[in-house]
Amino acid sequence: MRKGEQTRHDILGEAVALASELGLEGLSIGPLASRLGMSKSGLFAHFGSKEELQLATLRRAQQRFEETVFRPALAAPRGLPRLRALFERWLAWADDPGLPGGCVILGATAEYDDRPGPIRDALAGAQHRLREAVARAVEIAVAEGHFGPETDPEQFAFELFAIVLAAHHDRRLLADPAARNRAGRAFERLVAYYAPRASMRGTVTGDRPSAGAGARSDLFAGKDAP
Amino acid sequence: MRKGEQTRHDILGEAVALASELGLEGLSIGPLASRLGMSKSGLFAHFGSKEELQLATLRRAQQRFEETVFRPALAAPRGLPRLRALFERWLAWADDPGLPGGCVILGATAEYDDRPGPIRDALAGAQHRLREAVARAVEIAVAEGHFGPETDPEQFAFELFAIVLAAHHDRRLLADPAARNRAGRAFERLVAYYAPRASMRGTVTGDRPSAGAGARSDLFAGKDAP
DNA sequence: GAGAAAATAGCACGAACGTTCGATAATAAC
DNA sequence: GTTATTATCGAACGTTCGTGCTATTTTCTC
């Protein structure tokens, strides 16, 4: 009873890596089995259908995202520092050695975003929850005074996601090493725009916006996780 | 000699629609042939290999993007209006009835961004040229005085692309009708950020001879039907 | 250690795929 | 109108895929 769970765990580890390169659709049972040194039918018995394997692989990737990106970011101080930590980890996520072909979730989204079914449901649900969690973090930043009170949390979450998406795109397709830097500047511009001082708005400053609004974690030491 | 080109044209029209739903990889010859009321082998003879069909389909999608999005935007006045027209058309592109499953190019990018070969090359090359073309449009906007002189054109192109990407994502996966509005607000914020300071520097360049609206269309300069 | 239960292997199936080939029908050239 | 060329078809091949069935080996329980 316990040996099965172990191999199932190993299988999903390889499955995430393989799905990263070939997509959830291209994740085929034969090559996955031979990578693990086991038979096709032996592997198949763990899931009962390919779709179940795909769902389990997707859930595993989502779980790893939460453990690698989201939860550690929650350890950062409330408000902007937390958002900054989230952003940094999110960018690094696509370079995870366990994801040789980029983010599995984004890849699966491109494949299943117009094919109704449990996979699409799982993707949409997770995306919805993530976006809401980011929006909550933005609300906290507003409460902390890092952003102005008229800040729209969902709008912020949308724009943050947009930056991550484009960075992932440029790194994967164009292999552009400048992508990360560009993403960073876009993030700073985003943060600067919503900063409480309205004078920031619509102005053009050559240098990076000063980290006035609690960018350093030591400024707000003491206030911690909710 | 001419009948063949006509059917080839018809085939690629359907191929783009099918690839929009199932991806370039999922574009299979059998179903495509039966959609067109012709035999598998008859269709196959036009391309000689599946990869050639995929490449031709991709080139056709790129050509349609240029005709539908980019070239018409060039007809708008230089500078910010042109960028705005580009942005609007770009957003509408994903809702094109000929693309029932979203942008073929973005879909293909997700599939082939880490698989070396002619398809990836075509994608990366086109993306590079598009990004450069947008950057040139931004340079013009700077010259027109619509943006401040320290505006980084490539950074702007990156951020503009990010907005479009996220809008496409939210519309496809989340079926979120608010996506377009959010993208619009992100665009306005982008434009506002790079706007010149209130201290009017005026429109510096009166009349540098414009390249004209219907200038060049070498965006996706790929050889077509060989 | 014996027996029950679970995990894995081996094999075969039907379907779908890209591709080939020879035959036939449609079109273009003269 | 005849002929040469091109376009299309139908059938088949070799693979690969997901899946089901039956043994056999491994693991857990008492």
Short mmCIF file of C-alpha atoms in Angstrom, two decimals, chain B:
data_model
loop_
_atom_site.label_atom_id
_atom_site.label_comp_id
_atom_site.label_asym_id
_atom_site.label_seq_id
_atom_site.Cartn_x
_atom_site.Cartn_y
_atom_site.Cartn_z
CA MET B 1 -1.80 25.17 -62.71
CA ARG B 2 -4.20 27.66 -61.23
CA LYS B 3 -6.74 25.26 -59.82
CA GLY B 4 -4.11 23.91 -57.45
CA GLU B 5 -3.34 27.29 -56.00
CA GLN B 6 -6.99 27.94 -55.40
CA THR B 7 -7.53 24.77 -53.40
CA ARG B 8 -4.27 25.33 -51.59
CA HIS B 9 -5.62 28.70 -50.60
CA ASP B 10 -8.88 27.18 -49.40
CA ILE B 11 -7.02 24.51 -47.49
CA LEU B 12 -4.93 27.04 -45.60
CA GLY B 13 -8.00 29.04 -44.70
CA GLU B 14 -9.54 26.04 -43.01
CA ALA B 15 -6.17 25.01 -41.61
CA VAL B 16 -5.81 28.29 -39.76
CA ALA B 17 -9.25 27.89 -38.21
CA LEU B 18 -8.53 24.30 -37.21
CA ALA B 19 -5.09 25.13 -35.85
CA SER B 20 -6.67 27.89 -33.83
CA GLU B 21 -8.73 25.30 -31.96
CA LEU B 22 -6.33 22.38 -31.77
CA GLY B 23 -2.92 23.96 -32.19
CA LEU B 24 -0.42 23.44 -34.96
CA GLU B 25 0.40 20.05 -33.52
CA GLY B 26 -3.20 18.95 -33.31
CA LEU B 27 -3.79 20.04 -36.88
CA SER B 28 -4.33 16.62 -38.46
CA ILE B 29 -4.69 15.98 -42.12
CA GLY B 30 -7.64 13.61 -42.05
CA PRO B 31 -10.17 15.86 -40.32
CA LEU B 32 -8.91 18.87 -42.25
CA ALA B 33 -9.48 17.04 -45.52
CA SER B 34 -12.97 15.91 -44.59
CA ARG B 35 -13.87 19.46 -43.58
CA LEU B 36 -13.02 20.49 -47.10
CA GLY B 37 -14.75 17.52 -48.69
CA MET B 38 -11.59 16.12 -50.14
CA SER B 39 -9.42 13.08 -49.59
CA LYS B 40 -6.52 12.87 -47.20
CA SER B 41 -4.02 12.03 -49.91
CA GLY B 42 -5.34 14.70 -52.23
CA LEU B 43 -4.76 17.32 -49.59
CA PHE B 44 -1.43 15.87 -48.59
CA ALA B 45 -0.09 16.15 -52.14
CA HIS B 46 -0.21 19.93 -51.83
CA PHE B 47 2.37 20.02 -49.08
CA GLY B 48 4.41 16.85 -49.13
CA SER B 49 4.76 16.67 -45.39
CA LYS B 50 2.91 17.67 -42.30
CA GLU B 51 5.59 20.10 -41.26
CA GLU B 52 5.22 21.92 -44.56
CA LEU B 53 1.49 22.16 -43.95
CA GLN B 54 2.16 23.53 -40.49
CA LEU B 55 4.61 26.09 -41.80
CA ALA B 56 2.25 27.19 -44.55
CA THR B 57 -0.58 27.47 -42.03
CA LEU B 58 1.58 29.55 -39.73
CA ARG B 59 2.68 31.83 -42.55
CA ARG B 60 -0.92 32.31 -43.54
CA ALA B 61 -1.88 33.25 -39.99
CA GLN B 62 1.00 35.70 -39.81
CA GLN B 63 0.01 37.19 -43.12
CA ARG B 64 -3.54 37.65 -41.90
CA PHE B 65 -2.28 39.25 -38.71
CA GLU B 66 -0.31 41.73 -40.69
CA GLU B 67 -3.23 42.53 -42.96
CA THR B 68 -5.80 42.71 -40.19
CA VAL B 69 -3.87 44.27 -37.35
CA PHE B 70 -0.63 45.85 -38.32
CA ARG B 71 -1.04 47.36 -41.75
CA PRO B 72 -4.36 49.09 -41.04
CA ALA B 73 -2.86 50.59 -37.90
CA LEU B 74 -0.19 52.19 -40.04
CA ALA B 75 -2.94 54.22 -41.68
CA ALA B 76 -3.55 56.05 -38.40
CA PRO B 77 -1.66 59.29 -37.78
CA ARG B 78 1.91 58.96 -36.61
CA GLY B 79 2.66 58.57 -32.96
CA LEU B 80 0.22 57.80 -30.21
CA PRO B 81 -2.86 57.50 -32.44
CA ARG B 82 -1.10 54.86 -34.45
CA LEU B 83 -0.12 52.96 -31.35
CA ARG B 84 -3.65 53.20 -30.08
CA ALA B 85 -5.00 51.87 -33.34
CA LEU B 86 -2.51 49.03 -33.22
CA PHE B 87 -3.52 48.16 -29.69
CA GLU B 88 -7.23 48.19 -30.47
CA ARG B 89 -6.85 46.03 -33.53
CA TRP B 90 -4.54 43.70 -31.73
CA LEU B 91 -7.11 43.11 -29.01
CA ALA B 92 -9.83 42.53 -31.57
CA TRP B 93 -7.61 40.08 -33.43
CA ALA B 94 -8.15 37.31 -30.93
CA ASP B 95 -11.91 37.59 -31.42
CA ASP B 96 -11.66 37.24 -35.17
CA PRO B 97 -14.30 34.73 -36.30
CA GLY B 98 -11.62 33.06 -38.39
CA LEU B 99 -9.81 32.21 -35.16
CA PRO B 100 -12.37 30.31 -33.10
CA GLY B 101 -9.71 29.07 -30.70
CA GLY B 102 -7.69 32.24 -30.31
CA CYS B 103 -4.50 33.41 -31.92
CA VAL B 104 -2.77 30.66 -33.85
CA ILE B 105 0.60 32.29 -33.42
CA LEU B 106 0.38 32.43 -29.65
CA GLY B 107 -0.84 28.87 -29.56
CA ALA B 108 2.00 27.69 -31.75
CA THR B 109 4.46 29.61 -29.60
CA ALA B 110 3.39 27.72 -26.52
CA GLU B 111 3.85 24.45 -28.39
CA TYR B 112 7.15 25.11 -30.12
CA ASP B 113 8.97 27.64 -27.96
CA ASP B 114 11.39 24.98 -26.78
CA ARG B 115 11.45 22.70 -29.81
CA PRO B 116 14.15 23.80 -32.24
CA GLY B 117 13.27 23.66 -35.89
CA PRO B 118 11.82 25.72 -38.72
CA ILE B 119 8.53 26.34 -36.92
CA ARG B 120 10.20 27.82 -33.90
CA ASP B 121 12.47 29.85 -36.15
CA ALA B 122 9.48 31.26 -38.00
CA LEU B 123 7.82 32.17 -34.73
CA ALA B 124 10.86 33.79 -33.20
CA GLY B 125 11.71 35.71 -36.35
CA ALA B 126 8.22 37.08 -36.74
CA GLN B 127 7.99 38.01 -33.09
CA HIS B 128 11.30 39.79 -33.33
CA ARG B 129 10.23 41.77 -36.38
CA LEU B 130 6.89 42.63 -34.81
CA ARG B 131 8.54 43.86 -31.64
CA GLU B 132 10.93 45.98 -33.66
CA ALA B 133 8.10 47.43 -35.69
CA VAL B 134 6.26 48.39 -32.51
CA ALA B 135 9.43 49.92 -31.14
CA ARG B 136 9.75 52.01 -34.29
CA ALA B 137 6.19 53.21 -33.83
CA VAL B 138 7.11 54.21 -30.29
CA GLU B 139 10.15 56.08 -31.54
CA ILE B 140 7.90 58.01 -33.83
CA ALA B 141 5.62 58.82 -30.92
CA VAL B 142 8.62 60.15 -29.05
CA ALA B 143 9.60 62.24 -32.04
CA GLU B 144 6.07 63.57 -32.22
CA GLY B 145 6.29 64.59 -28.60
CA HIS B 146 3.66 62.15 -27.42
CA PHE B 147 6.14 60.44 -25.14
CA GLY B 148 9.08 61.75 -23.20
CA PRO B 149 12.52 61.61 -24.80
CA GLU B 150 13.86 59.06 -22.36
CA THR B 151 11.21 56.55 -23.33
CA ASP B 152 12.68 53.13 -24.02
CA PRO B 153 10.93 51.90 -27.19
CA GLU B 154 11.71 48.25 -26.66
CA GLN B 155 10.56 48.43 -23.08
CA PHE B 156 7.32 49.99 -24.24
CA ALA B 157 6.90 47.28 -26.88
CA PHE B 158 7.46 44.65 -24.21
CA GLU B 159 4.84 46.11 -21.94
CA LEU B 160 2.34 46.60 -24.71
CA PHE B 161 2.79 43.00 -25.72
CA ALA B 162 2.36 41.94 -22.11
CA ILE B 163 -1.04 43.61 -21.93
CA VAL B 164 -2.22 41.96 -25.12
CA LEU B 165 -0.95 38.60 -23.94
CA ALA B 166 -2.76 38.81 -20.63
CA ALA B 167 -5.94 40.01 -22.29
CA HIS B 168 -5.81 37.07 -24.64
CA HIS B 169 -5.25 34.73 -21.71
CA ASP B 170 -8.12 36.06 -19.64
CA ARG B 171 -10.53 36.08 -22.51
CA ARG B 172 -9.69 32.55 -23.53
CA LEU B 173 -9.28 30.74 -20.26
CA LEU B 174 -11.48 32.74 -17.94
CA ALA B 175 -13.95 33.95 -20.57
CA ASP B 176 -13.77 37.17 -18.61
CA PRO B 177 -15.67 39.95 -20.37
CA ALA B 178 -13.85 42.47 -18.21
CA ALA B 179 -10.55 41.49 -19.77
CA ARG B 180 -10.80 43.97 -22.58
CA ASN B 181 -11.60 46.79 -20.24
CA ARG B 182 -8.72 45.90 -17.97
CA ALA B 183 -6.39 45.77 -20.92
CA GLY B 184 -7.60 49.20 -21.97
CA ARG B 185 -6.90 50.64 -18.55
CA ALA B 186 -3.47 49.06 -18.52
CA PHE B 187 -2.77 50.64 -21.88
CA GLU B 188 -3.87 54.07 -20.69
CA ARG B 189 -1.64 53.73 -17.67
CA LEU B 190 1.24 52.75 -19.90
CA VAL B 191 0.66 55.73 -22.15
CA ALA B 192 0.23 58.09 -19.23
CA TYR B 193 3.45 56.96 -17.66
CA TYR B 194 5.53 57.70 -20.69
CA ALA B 195 3.75 60.94 -21.48
CA PRO B 196 6.03 63.98 -21.47
CA ARG B 197 6.07 66.26 -18.45
CA ALA B 198 3.44 68.93 -18.20
CA SER B 199 6.10 71.47 -19.05
CA MET B 200 5.37 71.47 -22.70
CA ARG B 201 8.27 70.64 -24.82
CA GLY B 202 6.02 70.97 -27.79
CA THR B 203 5.96 68.87 -30.85
CA VAL B 204 9.56 69.01 -31.79
CA THR B 205 9.45 67.42 -35.13
CA GLY B 206 7.24 69.19 -37.51
CA ASP B 207 7.58 67.25 -40.63
CA ARG B 208 9.93 64.45 -40.98
CA PRO B 209 8.73 62.80 -44.15
CA SER B 210 6.61 59.96 -43.05
CA ALA B 211 7.13 56.61 -44.56
CA GLY B 212 3.47 56.74 -45.36
CA ALA B 213 0.60 54.67 -44.18
CA GLY B 214 0.88 51.79 -46.49
CA ALA B 215 4.59 51.71 -46.12
CA ARG B 216 6.23 48.39 -46.02
CA SER B 217 4.76 45.14 -45.00
CA ASP B 218 7.87 43.14 -44.41
CA LEU B 219 6.71 42.18 -40.97
CA PHE B 220 6.41 38.54 -41.67
CA ALA B 221 8.62 38.51 -44.69
CA GLY B 222 8.60 34.82 -45.32
CA LYS B 223 8.57 33.28 -48.68
CA ASP B 224 5.11 32.13 -49.44
CA ALA B 225 3.96 29.42 -51.72
CA PRO B 226 7.17 28.04 -53.15
#
